[in-house]
Every structure is written in structure tokens, then in C-alpha cells.
Amino acid sequence: MTKLKENILNRLLSGETISGEQMAMKYKVSRAAVCKCVKDLRLDGYDISAKSGRGYSLCLGDMLSAEKIQMLAGGEWKAEVHETLTSTNDAAKKHAASGGNFVAVLAETQSAGRGRLGRGFFCKKGSGLYISALIRPKLDMTDCGKITAYAAVVAAKAVEKLCGKSVDIKWVNDLYMNSKKICGILTEGGMGFEGGSLDYAVIGIGINVTDPCFPDDVREVATDVQTESGVKIGRCELAAEILKGLAETETQIKNGGFIADYRSRLFMLGREVVVNGSYTAKAVALDDDCSLILEREGKRIKFSAGEVTLKLK
């Protein structure tokens, strides 16, 4: 993207209405150069209107825009948006292999998206936020289990900030509203073998923003932010809030500042759960390493990996 085109887009993304004459004067170019850049931006998919006597303005609607996400997120983040990918996590891992950092990969839809334990998930174009963030926090491998828990807090707070409705967490990686799932998180990483520390982490987050017309069997357990809150939140704004939070991963995990928030959102504590589909136990506490403490037959068990679901009565 040429510098002039980038400058014009950033002005429009900020919500300004600005005339071609004003932009030509500011950037010391001809009106024809401004018109060409606006034409190119329209060909790129930006809905730019021109009103007589006022100038150009941008109507984004809920279009995913890498430039807008970067502007709102700030810091070192670089974002890329795709119409479709097999998996945003896989695309982010390619950036990791080439030395990337603070890269966010987004897609309108995924053909082979996956959740924890290899599960697939329902994904409809334009209805959700599907984002994978590549970061390189300096963490020991013993702390890596906390990354997903921290990401869950970040995503929960981002949704709450934009829609005003509280969000709960199901250990370890799912967000819920009104007892139905709105979000899943999958964290993958690479290890630095020489130092025994984390090389990179890719945090994949899928949030149902508007109703994706779930199949009947999925609708029984899943929902979306707009249905539950009555608020249609912007996907670019949501992505930016999440990225701002994820930029603090290393600090938050080292000082443990997020754990109290994570613990307070767990709606399973004090309730009977089914563990890995095979036995029941009571979820009684969360350890400081984000493991779940279960009680079974009078004994307490530290549960670090696997699947727990509420026991239906």
C-alpha cells in the first residue's frame, strides 16, 4: 500500500469526513492522486461514500479490517484478514516458523477450524470472530498451562466491555453467557529445546458474535453475544481489545494478577462434574497454576488436562 493511500485510509478509519481538497493540501499532492487512492481503496473492498460539500467518509459496517484492528490495538501488533482459511492457528504458526511476533491472523470463516482435543466447531462466514494471535512471552514451560486461562479472562473482559453483560468461564477454555457457550480457545506452542522454555504461543479464539443459525443440536448448548446481550458489538473493536490484553500475557502470568478474576468466573466450582466422560467428582477449587481441584470419595485430585462437564441432575 502506498504511503498516501495508507494515510488516507487511516484518516477515514478514524471516523473523519474529509474532502479531497483537504487531503491534497495536507499531503501536498494533486486532487487526482487523492481520487486515485480512494478508487483503489474502493476496489480493495472499503465502502467509501462521497458527499457534495462535505467530502469522503467510510462506512465499515462490521467488515473486518486489518488496518482498523492495528490502529485500535496499538503497540506492535500486525493483523491480516482472510476471507477463508483452513485454520487461523495453522496460518499463525507459519508466521512463528519465520520468526514473527505479535501477529494476528483473522478469517471470515475456516474450513478446518478445531478446538481442544481435536474437536471441530460450527463456523459461519461473518457471524463470528475467528482470530489467532502469535506471541513470544518469556515463560518457563511450567507456566505454559496458564496461557489459555489468561486468554479466557482477556476474551471475557473484552466481550463484557463492549456489550455490558457478564461472561462466565467453564474450565479451562470456554466462555459462557446465560449457561450457553459463546467462545472456545485453543492454545498451541513451540518449545525452545536448548533452554527448555517456550519459543512461541499461538492463541486461537473463536467467538460467536451474531447468530450463526446453529443446527438444532448445537443451539441447545451454544449461543452468541448479540442474542444474549441485545447488543451488536463490532468485530474489529472486539479483536483489538483481545490483542491489547494478550500483549500483557507475560506480565500477567508472571505476577499471577489474572488468577483471581479467572477463579471468580468459574461457574463449576462447588458443583458435580463429569471428568473425561468416565467418572463424577466435585469441582472444589482452582489451584494457582490454574489446575482444577476435584474431590472424589473423600480425596482431593489435582486435574491439569482433560475435559470436565457439569453433571446434569
mmCIF file of C-alpha atoms in Angstrom:
data_model
loop_
_atom_site.group_PDB
_atom_site.id
_atom_site.type_symbol
_atom_site.label_atom_id
_atom_site.label_comp_id
_atom_site.label_asym_id
_atom_site.label_seq_id
_atom_site.Cartn_x
_atom_site.Cartn_y
_atom_site.Cartn_z
ATOM 1 C CA MET A 1 0.000 0.000 0.000
ATOM 2 C CA THR A 2 1.427 3.391 -0.962
ATOM 3 C CA LYS A 3 2.058 5.888 1.833
ATOM 4 C CA LEU A 4 -0.603 8.292 0.509
ATOM 5 C CA LYS A 5 -3.191 5.522 0.286
ATOM 6 C CA GLU A 6 -2.314 4.373 3.814
ATOM 7 C CA ASN A 7 -2.586 7.921 5.181
ATOM 8 C CA ILE A 8 -5.988 8.447 3.575
ATOM 9 C CA LEU A 9 -7.266 5.114 4.880
ATOM 10 C CA ASN A 10 -6.110 5.883 8.435
ATOM 11 C CA ARG A 11 -7.935 9.229 8.354
ATOM 12 C CA LEU A 12 -11.113 7.532 7.172
ATOM 13 C CA LEU A 13 -10.775 4.703 9.695
ATOM 14 C CA SER A 14 -10.665 7.282 12.486
ATOM 15 C CA GLY A 15 -14.201 8.315 11.510
ATOM 16 C CA GLU A 16 -13.344 11.591 9.819
ATOM 17 C CA THR A 17 -15.216 13.067 6.884
ATOM 18 C CA ILE A 18 -12.596 14.845 4.829
ATOM 19 C CA SER A 19 -12.622 16.424 1.396
ATOM 20 C CA GLY A 20 -10.299 15.579 -1.453
ATOM 21 C CA GLU A 21 -9.069 19.165 -1.414
ATOM 22 C CA GLN A 22 -8.179 18.957 2.294
ATOM 23 C CA MET A 23 -6.263 15.726 1.790
ATOM 24 C CA ALA A 24 -4.469 17.091 -1.270
ATOM 25 C CA MET A 25 -3.349 20.147 0.711
ATOM 26 C CA LYS A 26 -2.319 18.148 3.784
ATOM 27 C CA TYR A 27 -0.237 15.608 1.890
ATOM 28 C CA LYS A 28 0.972 18.061 -0.798
ATOM 29 C CA VAL A 29 -0.351 16.042 -3.726
ATOM 30 C CA SER A 30 -2.830 16.635 -6.530
ATOM 31 C CA ARG A 31 -6.595 16.039 -6.219
ATOM 32 C CA ALA A 32 -6.184 13.434 -8.952
ATOM 33 C CA ALA A 33 -3.752 11.474 -6.748
ATOM 34 C CA VAL A 34 -6.255 11.537 -3.890
ATOM 35 C CA CYS A 35 -9.075 10.378 -6.197
ATOM 36 C CA LYS A 36 -6.930 7.500 -7.457
ATOM 37 C CA CYS A 37 -6.199 6.341 -3.908
ATOM 38 C CA VAL A 38 -9.887 6.496 -2.990
ATOM 39 C CA LYS A 39 -10.723 4.479 -6.113
ATOM 40 C CA ASP A 40 -8.086 1.882 -5.183
ATOM 41 C CA LEU A 41 -9.459 1.639 -1.634
ATOM 42 C CA ARG A 42 -12.939 1.007 -3.030
ATOM 43 C CA LEU A 43 -11.520 -1.771 -5.198
ATOM 44 C CA ASP A 44 -9.964 -3.208 -2.014
ATOM 45 C CA GLY A 45 -13.480 -3.507 -0.590
ATOM 46 C CA TYR A 46 -13.798 -0.336 1.503
ATOM 47 C CA ASP A 47 -17.234 1.318 1.306
ATOM 48 C CA ILE A 48 -16.272 4.975 0.851
ATOM 49 C CA SER A 49 -19.006 7.496 0.196
ATOM 50 C CA ALA A 50 -18.535 10.972 -1.265
ATOM 51 C CA LYS A 51 -20.968 13.698 -0.203
ATOM 52 C CA SER A 52 -21.087 17.003 -2.031
ATOM 53 C CA GLY A 53 -19.786 19.852 0.099
ATOM 54 C CA ARG A 54 -18.533 17.501 2.848
ATOM 55 C CA GLY A 55 -16.085 15.003 1.407
ATOM 56 C CA TYR A 56 -15.253 11.330 1.794
ATOM 57 C CA SER A 57 -16.348 9.095 4.657
ATOM 58 C CA LEU A 58 -16.008 5.403 5.357
ATOM 59 C CA CYS A 59 -18.822 3.007 6.178
ATOM 60 C CA LEU A 60 -17.213 -0.126 7.577
ATOM 61 C CA GLY A 61 -20.306 -1.818 8.959
ATOM 62 C CA ASP A 62 -18.873 -4.900 10.623
ATOM 63 C CA MET A 63 -16.278 -5.592 7.968
ATOM 64 C CA LEU A 64 -13.025 -6.990 9.339
ATOM 65 C CA SER A 65 -10.244 -4.531 8.599
ATOM 66 C CA ALA A 66 -6.613 -5.309 9.404
ATOM 67 C CA GLU A 67 -5.772 -1.603 9.353
ATOM 68 C CA LYS A 68 -8.544 -0.700 11.801
ATOM 69 C CA ILE A 69 -7.635 -3.542 14.159
ATOM 70 C CA GLN A 70 -3.975 -2.465 14.166
ATOM 71 C CA MET A 71 -4.931 1.146 14.798
ATOM 72 C CA LEU A 72 -7.220 0.248 17.716
ATOM 73 C CA ALA A 73 -4.918 -2.377 19.235
ATOM 74 C CA GLY A 74 -1.819 -0.215 19.055
ATOM 75 C CA GLY A 75 1.565 -1.484 20.140
ATOM 76 C CA GLU A 76 3.469 -3.815 17.866
ATOM 77 C CA TRP A 77 0.516 -5.772 16.513
ATOM 78 C CA LYS A 78 0.293 -6.594 12.827
ATOM 79 C CA ALA A 79 -3.006 -8.024 11.604
ATOM 80 C CA GLU A 80 -4.015 -9.836 8.442
ATOM 81 C CA VAL A 81 -7.551 -10.682 7.365
ATOM 82 C CA HIS A 82 -8.553 -13.537 5.055
ATOM 83 C CA GLU A 83 -11.880 -14.467 3.514
ATOM 84 C CA THR A 84 -11.299 -18.114 4.329
ATOM 85 C CA LEU A 85 -8.547 -20.258 5.799
ATOM 86 C CA THR A 86 -8.326 -23.884 6.769
ATOM 87 C CA SER A 87 -7.223 -22.735 10.237
ATOM 88 C CA THR A 88 -6.111 -19.371 11.617
ATOM 89 C CA ASN A 89 -3.898 -21.228 14.111
ATOM 90 C CA ASP A 90 -2.077 -23.017 11.305
ATOM 91 C CA ALA A 91 -1.539 -19.725 9.465
ATOM 92 C CA ALA A 92 -0.204 -18.092 12.627
ATOM 93 C CA LYS A 93 2.227 -20.990 13.183
ATOM 94 C CA LYS A 94 3.691 -20.324 9.730
ATOM 95 C CA HIS A 95 4.495 -16.801 10.913
ATOM 96 C CA ALA A 96 6.109 -18.330 14.011
ATOM 97 C CA ALA A 97 8.333 -20.507 11.827
ATOM 98 C CA SER A 98 9.603 -17.402 10.044
ATOM 99 C CA GLY A 99 10.364 -15.557 13.276
ATOM 100 C CA GLY A 100 7.197 -13.468 13.566
ATOM 101 C CA ASN A 101 5.863 -11.944 16.765
ATOM 102 C CA PHE A 102 2.721 -10.004 17.689
ATOM 103 C CA VAL A 103 0.938 -11.216 14.549
ATOM 104 C CA ALA A 104 -2.845 -11.619 14.471
ATOM 105 C CA VAL A 105 -4.454 -13.783 11.782
ATOM 106 C CA LEU A 106 -8.205 -13.431 11.228
ATOM 107 C CA ALA A 107 -10.595 -15.137 8.835
ATOM 108 C CA GLU A 108 -14.242 -14.664 7.981
ATOM 109 C CA THR A 109 -14.583 -18.441 8.013
ATOM 110 C CA GLN A 110 -12.453 -21.569 8.430
ATOM 111 C CA SER A 111 -12.803 -24.834 6.580
ATOM 112 C CA ALA A 112 -10.908 -26.936 9.124
ATOM 113 C CA GLY A 113 -11.012 -24.983 12.364
ATOM 114 C CA ARG A 114 -10.594 -27.032 15.510
ATOM 115 C CA GLY A 115 -10.979 -26.804 19.243
ATOM 116 C CA ARG A 116 -9.357 -28.612 22.142
ATOM 117 C CA LEU A 117 -8.929 -32.381 21.869
ATOM 118 C CA GLY A 118 -9.171 -32.128 18.078
ATOM 119 C CA ARG A 119 -12.853 -31.195 18.009
ATOM 120 C CA GLY A 120 -14.279 -29.253 15.091
ATOM 121 C CA PHE A 121 -16.664 -26.334 15.553
ATOM 122 C CA PHE A 122 -19.516 -24.655 13.692
ATOM 123 C CA CYS A 123 -18.257 -21.643 11.751
ATOM 124 C CA LYS A 124 -20.402 -19.387 9.554
ATOM 125 C CA LYS A 125 -18.980 -16.539 7.495
ATOM 126 C CA GLY A 126 -19.457 -13.104 9.017
ATOM 127 C CA SER A 127 -21.092 -14.239 12.254
ATOM 128 C CA GLY A 128 -18.065 -14.691 14.470
ATOM 129 C CA LEU A 129 -14.610 -13.504 15.335
ATOM 130 C CA TYR A 130 -12.015 -16.132 14.424
ATOM 131 C CA ILE A 131 -8.603 -14.873 15.456
ATOM 132 C CA SER A 132 -5.230 -16.426 16.244
ATOM 133 C CA ALA A 133 -2.562 -14.367 17.970
ATOM 134 C CA LEU A 134 1.146 -15.194 17.809
ATOM 135 C CA ILE A 135 3.174 -14.057 20.813
ATOM 136 C CA ARG A 136 6.584 -14.923 22.271
ATOM 137 C CA PRO A 137 6.322 -14.480 26.045
ATOM 138 C CA LYS A 138 9.425 -15.399 28.023
ATOM 139 C CA LEU A 139 7.950 -18.152 30.159
ATOM 140 C CA ASP A 140 9.130 -21.416 31.643
ATOM 141 C CA MET A 141 7.329 -24.485 30.369
ATOM 142 C CA THR A 142 5.794 -24.905 33.844
ATOM 143 C CA ASP A 143 3.850 -21.665 33.305
ATOM 144 C CA CYS A 144 2.532 -22.501 29.838
ATOM 145 C CA GLY A 145 -0.642 -24.095 31.180
ATOM 146 C CA LYS A 146 -1.748 -20.671 32.384
ATOM 147 C CA ILE A 147 -1.799 -19.106 28.917
ATOM 148 C CA THR A 148 -5.216 -20.464 27.950
ATOM 149 C CA ALA A 149 -6.684 -19.442 31.307
ATOM 150 C CA TYR A 150 -5.335 -15.913 30.908
ATOM 151 C CA ALA A 151 -6.638 -15.731 27.325
ATOM 152 C CA ALA A 152 -10.086 -16.726 28.622
ATOM 153 C CA VAL A 153 -10.041 -13.806 31.060
ATOM 154 C CA VAL A 154 -8.901 -11.428 28.307
ATOM 155 C CA ALA A 155 -11.675 -12.543 25.940
ATOM 156 C CA ALA A 156 -14.309 -12.433 28.701
ATOM 157 C CA LYS A 157 -13.368 -8.894 29.695
ATOM 158 C CA ALA A 158 -13.321 -7.770 26.050
ATOM 159 C CA VAL A 159 -16.844 -9.081 25.444
ATOM 160 C CA GLU A 160 -18.103 -7.542 28.685
ATOM 161 C CA LYS A 161 -16.594 -4.151 27.882
ATOM 162 C CA LEU A 162 -18.353 -3.993 24.526
ATOM 163 C CA CYS A 163 -21.759 -5.494 25.374
ATOM 164 C CA GLY A 164 -22.127 -4.802 29.105
ATOM 165 C CA LYS A 165 -23.188 -8.335 30.043
ATOM 166 C CA SER A 166 -21.225 -10.643 32.346
ATOM 167 C CA VAL A 167 -19.314 -13.616 30.954
ATOM 168 C CA ASP A 168 -18.545 -16.844 32.807
ATOM 169 C CA ILE A 169 -15.788 -19.393 32.208
ATOM 170 C CA LYS A 170 -16.020 -23.160 32.009
ATOM 171 C CA TRP A 171 -12.647 -24.651 32.928
ATOM 172 C CA VAL A 172 -10.416 -24.393 31.129
ATOM 173 C CA ASN A 173 -11.116 -22.585 27.879
ATOM 174 C CA ASP A 174 -14.803 -21.899 27.155
ATOM 175 C CA LEU A 175 -16.769 -18.684 27.692
ATOM 176 C CA TYR A 176 -20.448 -18.791 28.591
ATOM 177 C CA MET A 177 -23.380 -16.405 28.708
ATOM 178 C CA ASN A 178 -26.617 -17.477 30.383
ATOM 179 C CA SER A 179 -25.296 -21.041 30.702
ATOM 180 C CA LYS A 180 -24.568 -21.382 26.963
ATOM 181 C CA LYS A 181 -21.228 -21.350 25.180
ATOM 182 C CA ILE A 182 -20.188 -18.289 23.168
ATOM 183 C CA CYS A 183 -16.440 -18.897 22.783
ATOM 184 C CA GLY A 184 -13.743 -21.539 22.648
ATOM 185 C CA ILE A 185 -9.983 -21.133 22.905
ATOM 186 C CA LEU A 186 -7.176 -23.329 21.591
ATOM 187 C CA THR A 187 -3.570 -22.578 22.537
ATOM 188 C CA GLU A 188 -0.682 -24.218 20.707
ATOM 189 C CA GLY A 189 3.010 -23.570 21.138
ATOM 190 C CA GLY A 190 6.592 -24.387 20.278
ATOM 191 C CA MET A 191 9.378 -25.169 22.683
ATOM 192 C CA GLY A 192 12.930 -23.870 22.666
ATOM 193 C CA PHE A 193 14.726 -27.173 23.188
ATOM 194 C CA GLU A 194 18.073 -25.735 24.294
ATOM 195 C CA GLY A 195 16.664 -23.554 27.046
ATOM 196 C CA GLY A 196 13.642 -25.680 27.952
ATOM 197 C CA SER A 197 11.422 -22.627 27.671
ATOM 198 C CA LEU A 198 8.530 -21.529 25.479
ATOM 199 C CA ASP A 199 9.551 -20.381 21.994
ATOM 200 C CA TYR A 200 6.127 -19.095 20.928
ATOM 201 C CA ALA A 201 2.424 -19.426 21.660
ATOM 202 C CA VAL A 202 -0.450 -19.253 19.187
ATOM 203 C CA ILE A 203 -3.747 -18.447 20.898
ATOM 204 C CA GLY A 204 -6.785 -19.216 18.766
ATOM 205 C CA ILE A 205 -10.078 -17.659 19.859
ATOM 206 C CA GLY A 206 -13.464 -18.202 18.236
ATOM 207 C CA ILE A 207 -16.365 -16.044 19.474
ATOM 208 C CA ASN A 208 -19.972 -16.233 18.275
ATOM 209 C CA VAL A 209 -20.742 -12.530 17.793
ATOM 210 C CA THR A 210 -24.099 -12.752 15.996
ATOM 211 C CA ASP A 211 -26.474 -15.655 15.433
ATOM 212 C CA PRO A 212 -24.791 -18.091 13.003
ATOM 213 C CA CYS A 213 -28.022 -20.096 12.573
ATOM 214 C CA PHE A 214 -26.814 -23.068 14.572
ATOM 215 C CA PRO A 215 -28.137 -26.539 13.781
ATOM 216 C CA ASP A 216 -30.739 -27.607 16.356
ATOM 217 C CA ASP A 217 -28.348 -29.896 18.236
ATOM 218 C CA VAL A 218 -25.757 -27.128 18.577
ATOM 219 C CA ARG A 219 -28.332 -24.481 19.567
ATOM 220 C CA GLU A 220 -29.092 -26.480 22.715
ATOM 221 C CA VAL A 221 -25.639 -25.720 24.100
ATOM 222 C CA ALA A 222 -24.314 -22.686 22.168
ATOM 223 C CA THR A 223 -25.377 -19.090 21.676
ATOM 224 C CA ASP A 224 -23.982 -15.725 20.549
ATOM 225 C CA VAL A 225 -23.204 -12.384 22.153
ATOM 226 C CA GLN A 226 -25.917 -10.402 20.369
ATOM 227 C CA THR A 227 -28.687 -12.864 21.237
ATOM 228 C CA GLU A 228 -27.758 -12.902 24.925
ATOM 229 C CA SER A 229 -26.939 -9.215 25.416
ATOM 230 C CA GLY A 230 -29.107 -7.470 22.834
ATOM 231 C CA VAL A 231 -26.006 -5.596 21.673
ATOM 232 C CA LYS A 232 -24.316 -5.973 18.297
ATOM 233 C CA ILE A 233 -20.634 -5.477 19.019
ATOM 234 C CA GLY A 234 -18.036 -4.586 16.400
ATOM 235 C CA ARG A 235 -15.677 -7.400 15.488
ATOM 236 C CA CYS A 236 -12.743 -5.055 14.866
ATOM 237 C CA GLU A 237 -13.238 -3.464 18.272
ATOM 238 C CA LEU A 238 -13.503 -6.908 19.886
ATOM 239 C CA ALA A 239 -10.340 -8.137 18.155
ATOM 240 C CA ALA A 240 -8.432 -5.029 19.246
ATOM 241 C CA GLU A 241 -9.499 -5.382 22.890
ATOM 242 C CA ILE A 242 -8.360 -9.006 22.878
ATOM 243 C CA LEU A 243 -4.997 -8.160 21.327
ATOM 244 C CA LYS A 244 -4.369 -5.384 23.847
ATOM 245 C CA GLY A 245 -4.955 -7.895 26.624
ATOM 246 C CA LEU A 246 -2.824 -10.636 25.065
ATOM 247 C CA ALA A 247 0.090 -8.214 24.749
ATOM 248 C CA GLU A 248 0.260 -8.378 28.571
ATOM 249 C CA THR A 249 0.451 -12.195 28.718
ATOM 250 C CA GLU A 250 3.997 -12.458 30.035
ATOM 251 C CA THR A 251 3.483 -9.851 32.768
ATOM 252 C CA GLN A 252 0.136 -11.209 33.919
ATOM 253 C CA ILE A 253 1.283 -14.816 34.054
ATOM 254 C CA LYS A 254 4.467 -13.977 35.939
ATOM 255 C CA ASN A 255 2.662 -11.903 38.576
ATOM 256 C CA GLY A 256 -0.487 -14.038 38.662
ATOM 257 C CA GLY A 257 -2.685 -10.960 38.567
ATOM 258 C CA PHE A 258 -5.377 -12.602 36.456
ATOM 259 C CA ILE A 259 -5.958 -15.715 38.565
ATOM 260 C CA ALA A 260 -8.457 -14.159 40.990
ATOM 261 C CA ASP A 261 -10.535 -12.932 38.036
ATOM 262 C CA TYR A 262 -10.378 -16.355 36.363
ATOM 263 C CA ARG A 263 -11.355 -18.110 39.608
ATOM 264 C CA SER A 264 -14.311 -15.774 40.192
ATOM 265 C CA ARG A 265 -15.751 -16.535 36.754
ATOM 266 C CA LEU A 266 -15.652 -20.345 37.052
ATOM 267 C CA PHE A 267 -19.259 -21.440 37.333
ATOM 268 C CA MET A 268 -18.343 -25.088 38.004
ATOM 269 C CA LEU A 269 -16.807 -24.612 41.438
ATOM 270 C CA GLY A 270 -18.830 -26.294 44.160
ATOM 271 C CA ARG A 271 -20.749 -28.421 41.645
ATOM 272 C CA GLU A 272 -20.696 -32.022 40.483
ATOM 273 C CA VAL A 273 -18.865 -32.596 37.203
ATOM 274 C CA VAL A 274 -18.207 -35.477 34.842
ATOM 275 C CA VAL A 275 -14.486 -35.989 34.251
ATOM 276 C CA ASN A 276 -13.339 -37.199 30.823
ATOM 277 C CA GLY A 277 -16.767 -38.775 30.377
ATOM 278 C CA SER A 278 -15.883 -41.558 32.795
ATOM 279 C CA TYR A 279 -16.449 -40.606 36.445
ATOM 280 C CA THR A 280 -18.040 -37.903 38.571
ATOM 281 C CA ALA A 281 -16.403 -35.642 41.123
ATOM 282 C CA LYS A 282 -16.968 -32.290 42.780
ATOM 283 C CA ALA A 283 -15.038 -29.271 41.496
ATOM 284 C CA VAL A 284 -13.946 -27.631 44.731
ATOM 285 C CA ALA A 285 -11.169 -25.147 43.910
ATOM 286 C CA LEU A 286 -8.710 -23.731 41.403
ATOM 287 C CA ASP A 287 -5.008 -24.085 42.145
ATOM 288 C CA ASP A 288 -2.672 -21.156 41.498
ATOM 289 C CA ASP A 289 -1.259 -22.982 38.469
ATOM 290 C CA CYS A 290 -4.839 -22.997 37.059
ATOM 291 C CA SER A 291 -5.303 -26.734 37.642
ATOM 292 C CA LEU A 292 -8.764 -27.775 38.808
ATOM 293 C CA ILE A 293 -9.022 -29.357 42.258
ATOM 294 C CA LEU A 294 -11.548 -32.200 42.323
ATOM 295 C CA GLU A 295 -12.923 -34.106 45.272
ATOM 296 C CA ARG A 296 -13.815 -37.767 44.845
ATOM 297 C CA GLU A 297 -14.525 -40.344 47.500
ATOM 298 C CA GLY A 298 -13.143 -38.055 50.180
ATOM 299 C CA LYS A 299 -9.873 -37.417 48.364
ATOM 300 C CA ARG A 300 -8.720 -34.337 46.511
ATOM 301 C CA ILE A 301 -7.292 -34.699 42.997
ATOM 302 C CA LYS A 302 -5.326 -32.114 41.025
ATOM 303 C CA PHE A 303 -6.650 -32.159 37.459
ATOM 304 C CA SER A 304 -4.467 -30.387 34.890
ATOM 305 C CA ALA A 305 -5.512 -31.707 31.482
ATOM 306 C CA GLY A 306 -8.679 -33.224 30.082
ATOM 307 C CA GLU A 307 -12.375 -32.461 29.894
ATOM 308 C CA VAL A 308 -14.911 -31.723 32.603
ATOM 309 C CA THR A 309 -18.625 -31.083 32.108
ATOM 310 C CA LEU A 310 -21.380 -30.250 34.530
ATOM 311 C CA LYS A 311 -23.304 -33.236 35.821
ATOM 312 C CA LEU A 312 -26.932 -32.806 34.817
ATOM 313 C CA LYS A 313 -29.445 -33.595 37.541
#
